[in-house]
PDB file of C-alpha atoms and ligand atoms in Angstrom:
ATOM      1  CA  UNK S   1     -20.517  42.048-107.142  1.00  0.00           C
ATOM      2  CA  UNK S   2     -22.296  45.098-105.613  1.00  0.00           C
ATOM      3  CA  UNK S   3     -23.061  47.393-108.393  1.00  0.00           C
ATOM      4  CA  UNK S   4     -21.358  50.362-107.016  1.00  0.00           C
ATOM      5  CA  UNK S   5     -18.232  50.313-109.114  1.00  0.00           C
ATOM      6  CA  UNK S   6     -19.703  48.708-112.239  1.00  0.00           C
ATOM      7  CA  UNK S   7     -23.096  50.058-112.353  1.00  0.00           C
ATOM      8  CA  UNK S   8     -22.668  52.559-115.122  1.00  0.00           C
ATOM      9  CA  UNK S   9     -21.015  49.675-117.299  1.00  0.00           C
ATOM     10  CA  UNK S  10     -23.810  47.276-116.719  1.00  0.00           C
ATOM     11  CA  UNK S  11     -26.601  49.737-117.608  1.00  0.00           C
ATOM     12  CA  UNK S  12     -24.841  50.812-120.616  1.00  0.00           C
ATOM     13  CA  UNK S  13     -24.347  47.135-121.915  1.00  0.00           C
ATOM     14  CA  UNK S  14     -27.976  46.613-121.275  1.00  0.00           C
ATOM     15  CA  UNK S  15     -28.990  49.621-123.126  1.00  0.00           C
ATOM     16  CA  UNK S  16     -26.995  48.656-126.113  1.00  0.00           C
ATOM     17  CA  UNK S  17     -28.434  45.053-125.996  1.00  0.00           C
ATOM     18  CA  UNK S  18     -32.126  45.755-125.777  1.00  0.00           C
ATOM     19  CA  UNK S  19     -33.602  46.129-129.088  1.00  0.00           C
ATOM     20  CA  UNK S  20     -36.964  46.464-130.757  1.00  0.00           C
ATOM     21  CA  UNK S  21     -35.691  44.322-133.784  1.00  0.00           C
ATOM     22  CA  UNK S  22     -36.167  41.203-131.879  1.00  0.00           C
ATOM     23  CA  UNK S  23     -39.293  39.847-129.969  1.00  0.00           C
ATOM     24  CA  UNK S  24     -39.852  40.690-126.226  1.00  0.00           C
ATOM     25  CA  UNK S  25     -38.913  37.228-125.246  1.00  0.00           C
ATOM     26  CA  UNK S  26     -35.584  37.381-126.729  1.00  0.00           C
ATOM     27  CA  UNK S  27     -34.601  40.425-125.019  1.00  0.00           C
ATOM     28  CA  UNK S  28     -35.728  39.091-121.666  1.00  0.00           C
ATOM     29  CA  UNK S  29     -33.921  35.913-122.026  1.00  0.00           C
ATOM     30  CA  UNK S  30     -30.687  37.438-122.611  1.00  0.00           C
ATOM     31  CA  UNK S  31     -31.323  40.098-119.948  1.00  0.00           C
ATOM     32  CA  UNK S  32     -32.233  37.216-117.325  1.00  0.00           C
ATOM     33  CA  UNK S  33     -28.889  35.611-117.794  1.00  0.00           C
ATOM     34  CA  UNK S  34     -26.874  39.033-117.531  1.00  0.00           C
ATOM     35  CA  UNK S  35     -28.757  40.031-114.339  1.00  0.00           C
ATOM     36  CA  UNK S  36     -28.240  36.569-112.842  1.00  0.00           C
ATOM     37  CA  UNK S  37     -24.447  36.816-113.465  1.00  0.00           C
ATOM     38  CA  UNK S  38     -24.187  40.398-112.197  1.00  0.00           C
ATOM     39  CA  UNK S  39     -25.934  40.314-108.971  1.00  0.00           C
ATOM     40  CA  UNK S  40     -23.672  38.435-106.552  1.00  0.00           C
ATOM     41  CA  UNK S  41     -25.593  35.718-104.500  1.00  0.00           C
ATOM     42  CA  UNK S  42     -28.575  35.469-106.886  1.00  0.00           C
ATOM     43  CA  UNK S  43     -29.819  31.939-107.014  1.00  0.00           C
ATOM     44  CA  UNK S  44     -33.019  32.818-109.287  1.00  0.00           C
ATOM     45  CA  UNK S  45     -33.618  35.704-111.652  1.00  0.00           C
ATOM     46  CA  UNK S  46     -36.401  36.207-113.957  1.00  0.00           C
ATOM     47  CA  UNK S  47     -39.423  38.066-115.376  1.00  0.00           C
ATOM     48  CA  UNK S  48     -43.145  37.802-114.487  1.00  0.00           C
ATOM     49  CA  UNK S  49     -45.405  39.298-117.160  1.00  0.00           C
ATOM     50  CA  UNK S  50     -48.716  40.946-116.257  1.00  0.00           C
ATOM     51  CA  UNK S  51     -52.117  39.966-117.522  1.00  0.00           C
ATOM     52  CA  UNK S  52     -54.643  42.345-116.146  1.00  0.00           C
ATOM     53  CA  UNK S  53     -57.617  40.336-117.582  1.00  0.00           C
ATOM     54  CA  UNK S  54     -56.513  37.636-115.275  1.00  0.00           C
ATOM     55  CA  UNK S  55     -55.343  39.769-112.320  1.00  0.00           C
ATOM     56  CA  UNK S  56     -52.158  37.606-112.494  1.00  0.00           C
ATOM     57  CA  UNK S  57     -48.809  37.310-113.899  1.00  0.00           C
ATOM     58  CA  UNK S  58     -47.089  34.645-115.713  1.00  0.00           C
ATOM     59  CA  UNK S  59     -43.519  33.254-115.778  1.00  0.00           C
ATOM     60  CA  UNK S  60     -41.149  34.780-118.405  1.00  0.00           C
ATOM     61  CA  UNK S  61     -37.675  34.053-119.057  1.00  0.00           C
ATOM     62  CA  UNK S  62     -35.650  33.195-116.052  1.00  0.00           C
ATOM     63  CA  UNK S  63     -32.401  31.606-114.894  1.00  0.00           C
ATOM     64  CA  UNK S  64     -32.491  29.211-111.909  1.00  0.00           C
ATOM     65  CA  UNK S  65     -34.554  26.425-110.505  1.00  0.00           C
ATOM     66  CA  UNK S  66     -38.302  25.768-111.863  1.00  0.00           C
ATOM     67  CA  UNK S  67     -40.637  28.477-110.727  1.00  0.00           C
ATOM     68  CA  UNK S  68     -44.313  29.214-109.991  1.00  0.00           C
ATOM     69  CA  UNK S  69     -45.916  29.791-113.504  1.00  0.00           C
ATOM     70  CA  UNK S  70     -48.774  32.155-112.386  1.00  0.00           C
ATOM     71  CA  UNK S  71     -48.999  34.570-109.558  1.00  0.00           C
ATOM     72  CA  UNK S  72     -52.230  36.524-108.525  1.00  0.00           C
ATOM     73  CA  UNK S  73     -51.843  40.217-107.920  1.00  0.00           C
ATOM     74  CA  UNK S  74     -52.996  39.419-104.584  1.00  0.00           C
ATOM     75  CA  UNK S  75     -50.177  37.088-103.765  1.00  0.00           C
ATOM     76  CA  UNK S  76     -46.515  37.217-102.845  1.00  0.00           C
ATOM     77  CA  UNK S  77     -43.684  39.761-103.085  1.00  0.00           C
ATOM     78  CA  UNK S  78     -44.536  39.872-106.842  1.00  0.00           C
ATOM     79  CA  UNK S  79     -48.263  40.663-106.364  1.00  0.00           C
ATOM     80  CA  UNK S  80     -47.403  43.227-103.657  1.00  0.00           C
ATOM     81  CA  UNK S  81     -44.994  44.711-106.170  1.00  0.00           C
ATOM     82  CA  UNK S  82     -47.610  45.240-109.029  1.00  0.00           C
ATOM     83  CA  UNK S  83     -50.529  46.427-106.759  1.00  0.00           C
ATOM     84  CA  UNK S  84     -48.133  49.141-105.153  1.00  0.00           C
ATOM     85  CA  UNK S  85     -46.463  49.798-108.361  1.00  0.00           C
ATOM     86  CA  UNK S  86     -43.066  50.013-106.467  1.00  0.00           C
ATOM     87  CA  UNK S  87     -39.908  48.112-105.812  1.00  0.00           C
ATOM     88  CA  UNK S  88     -39.888  45.938-102.876  1.00  0.00           C
ATOM     89  CA  UNK S  89     -36.645  44.972-101.006  1.00  0.00           C
ATOM     90  CA  UNK S  90     -37.236  41.880 -98.638  1.00  0.00           C
ATOM     91  CA  UNK S  91     -34.026  41.138 -96.444  1.00  0.00           C
ATOM     92  CA  UNK S  92     -35.927  38.110 -95.090  1.00  0.00           C
ATOM     93  CA  UNK S  93     -38.728  36.427 -96.811  1.00  0.00           C
ATOM     94  CA  UNK S  94     -39.805  34.563 -93.853  1.00  0.00           C
ATOM     95  CA  UNK S  95     -40.905  37.828 -92.422  1.00  0.00           C
ATOM     96  CA  UNK S  96     -42.763  38.894 -95.603  1.00  0.00           C
ATOM     97  CA  UNK S  97     -46.647  38.118 -95.136  1.00  0.00           C
ATOM     98  CA  UNK S  98     -47.651  36.041 -98.127  1.00  0.00           C
ATOM     99  CA  UNK S  99     -44.116  35.389 -99.690  1.00  0.00           C
ATOM    100  CA  UNK S 100     -44.326  32.593-102.128  1.00  0.00           C
ATOM    101  CA  UNK S 101     -41.804  30.203-101.955  1.00  0.00           C
ATOM    102  CA  UNK S 102     -41.240  28.954-105.377  1.00  0.00           C
ATOM    103  CA  UNK S 103     -37.537  27.970-104.333  1.00  0.00           C
ATOM    104  CA  UNK S 104     -37.574  26.600-100.539  1.00  0.00           C
ATOM    105  CA  UNK S 105     -33.700  27.802-100.107  1.00  0.00           C
ATOM    106  CA  UNK S 106     -34.586  31.560-100.930  1.00  0.00           C
ATOM    107  CA  UNK S 107     -33.901  33.814 -97.782  1.00  0.00           C
ATOM    108  CA  UNK S 108     -33.877  37.257 -99.530  1.00  0.00           C
ATOM    109  CA  UNK S 109     -35.513  38.778-102.550  1.00  0.00           C
ATOM    110  CA  UNK S 110     -35.967  42.151-104.560  1.00  0.00           C
ATOM    111  CA  UNK S 111     -38.714  42.704-107.067  1.00  0.00           C
ATOM    112  CA  UNK S 112     -38.833  45.775-109.433  1.00  0.00           C
ATOM    113  CA  UNK S 113     -41.860  46.852-111.562  1.00  0.00           C
ATOM    114  CA  UNK S 114     -41.423  47.386-115.270  1.00  0.00           C
ATOM    115  CA  UNK S 115     -43.832  50.504-116.070  1.00  0.00           C
ATOM    116  CA  UNK S 116     -44.955  51.355-119.454  1.00  0.00           C
ATOM    117  CA  UNK S 117     -47.342  54.046-120.001  1.00  0.00           C
ATOM    118  CA  UNK S 118     -47.970  54.544-116.316  1.00  0.00           C
ATOM    119  CA  UNK S 119     -49.098  50.694-116.113  1.00  0.00           C
ATOM    120  CA  UNK S 120     -46.858  47.920-114.828  1.00  0.00           C
ATOM    121  CA  UNK S 121     -46.638  45.263-117.380  1.00  0.00           C
ATOM    122  CA  UNK S 122     -44.152  42.939-115.563  1.00  0.00           C
ATOM    123  CA  UNK S 123     -41.543  42.624-112.886  1.00  0.00           C
ATOM    124  CA  UNK S 124     -38.073  41.777-112.379  1.00  0.00           C
ATOM    125  CA  UNK S 125     -37.391  39.246-109.781  1.00  0.00           C
ATOM    126  CA  UNK S 126     -34.199  38.341-107.919  1.00  0.00           C
ATOM    127  CA  UNK S 127     -33.850  35.770-105.191  1.00  0.00           C
ATOM    128  CA  UNK S 128     -30.856  34.700-102.974  1.00  0.00           C
ATOM    129  CA  UNK S 129     -30.195  32.215-100.519  1.00  0.00           C
ATOM    130  CA  UNK S 130     -28.287  34.521 -98.383  1.00  0.00           C
ATOM    131  CA  UNK S 131     -30.285  36.909 -95.943  1.00  0.00           C
ATOM    132  CA  UNK S 132     -29.931  40.680 -96.766  1.00  0.00           C
ATOM    133  CA  UNK S 133     -28.450  39.929-100.217  1.00  0.00           C
ATOM    134  CA  UNK S 134     -29.554  42.977-102.002  1.00  0.00           C
ATOM    135  CA  UNK S 135     -29.135  46.794-101.257  1.00  0.00           C
ATOM    136  CA  UNK S 136     -30.828  49.884-102.107  1.00  0.00           C
ATOM    137  CA  UNK S 137     -28.142  50.590-104.726  1.00  0.00           C
ATOM    138  CA  UNK S 138     -29.129  47.100-106.436  1.00  0.00           C
ATOM    139  CA  UNK S 139     -32.782  48.431-106.438  1.00  0.00           C
ATOM    140  CA  UNK S 140     -31.781  51.591-108.223  1.00  0.00           C
ATOM    141  CA  UNK S 141     -29.829  49.651-110.822  1.00  0.00           C
ATOM    142  CA  UNK S 142     -32.708  47.213-111.389  1.00  0.00           C
ATOM    143  CA  UNK S 143     -34.949  50.193-111.698  1.00  0.00           C
ATOM    144  CA  UNK S 144     -32.811  51.669-114.433  1.00  0.00           C
ATOM    145  CA  UNK S 145     -33.026  48.126-116.124  1.00  0.00           C
ATOM    146  CA  UNK S 146     -36.627  48.148-115.908  1.00  0.00           C
ATOM    147  CA  UNK S 147     -36.819  51.524-117.436  1.00  0.00           C
ATOM    148  CA  UNK S 148     -34.642  50.462-120.443  1.00  0.00           C
ATOM    149  CA  UNK S 149     -36.734  47.330-121.069  1.00  0.00           C
ATOM    150  CA  UNK S 150     -39.953  49.127-120.917  1.00  0.00           C
ATOM    151  CA  UNK S 151     -39.195  50.393-124.435  1.00  0.00           C
ATOM    152  CA  UNK S 152     -39.548  46.884-126.047  1.00  0.00           C
ATOM    153  CA  UNK S 153     -42.930  45.929-124.269  1.00  0.00           C
TER     154      UNK S 153
HETATM  155  N1  SME Z 201     -41.053  34.624-104.230  1.00  0.00           N
HETATM  156  C1  SME Z 201     -42.007  35.360-105.240  1.00  0.00           C
HETATM  157  C2  SME Z 201     -42.470  34.380-106.160  1.00  0.00           C
HETATM  158  C3  SME Z 201     -41.717  34.128-107.278  1.00  0.00           C
HETATM  159  S1  SME Z 201     -40.014  33.378-107.120  1.00  0.00           S
HETATM  160  O1  SME Z 201     -39.472  33.910-106.028  1.00  0.00           O
HETATM  161  C4  SME Z 201     -39.453  32.931-108.306  1.00  0.00           C
HETATM  162  C5  SME Z 201     -43.244  36.045-104.427  1.00  0.00           C
HETATM  163  O2  SME Z 201     -43.360  35.948-103.273  1.00  0.00           O
HETATM  164  O3  SME Z 201     -43.889  36.779-105.170  1.00  0.00           O
END
């Protein structure tokens, strides 16, 4: 599903689901499943959580194959997202210098920062075995999701 039609419904349901009444990990666990199911062609979807003391991020809740557990800010699409503090859409991961191939069948990827008090606290990462799987519309939707979940970090 591309989000054009169901964009508002998805965002609204996520807005209703995310709550400060449970730990962060519980919110992210459900969200990883919702995002995995909502973005067609996704083979891996999850969160990496920032640790500024380590200059690295650690694997959070996810859906899909086993993934890298620690990514330095200097590495990969996720690292570029944190250091540039912006979403990164990668139509072909094989053309992205330094891409980390956690899952060898991935061909495209999108990573969106979660920003709290002007700091990146984590990222949302979606991978696909398709080339060009994600659109700018998907990025906009994921940025709205990131904005919603920033309130429970
Ligand atoms: N490909 C990412 C690493 C995380 S996995 O895709 C789950 C990157 O280059 O940062």
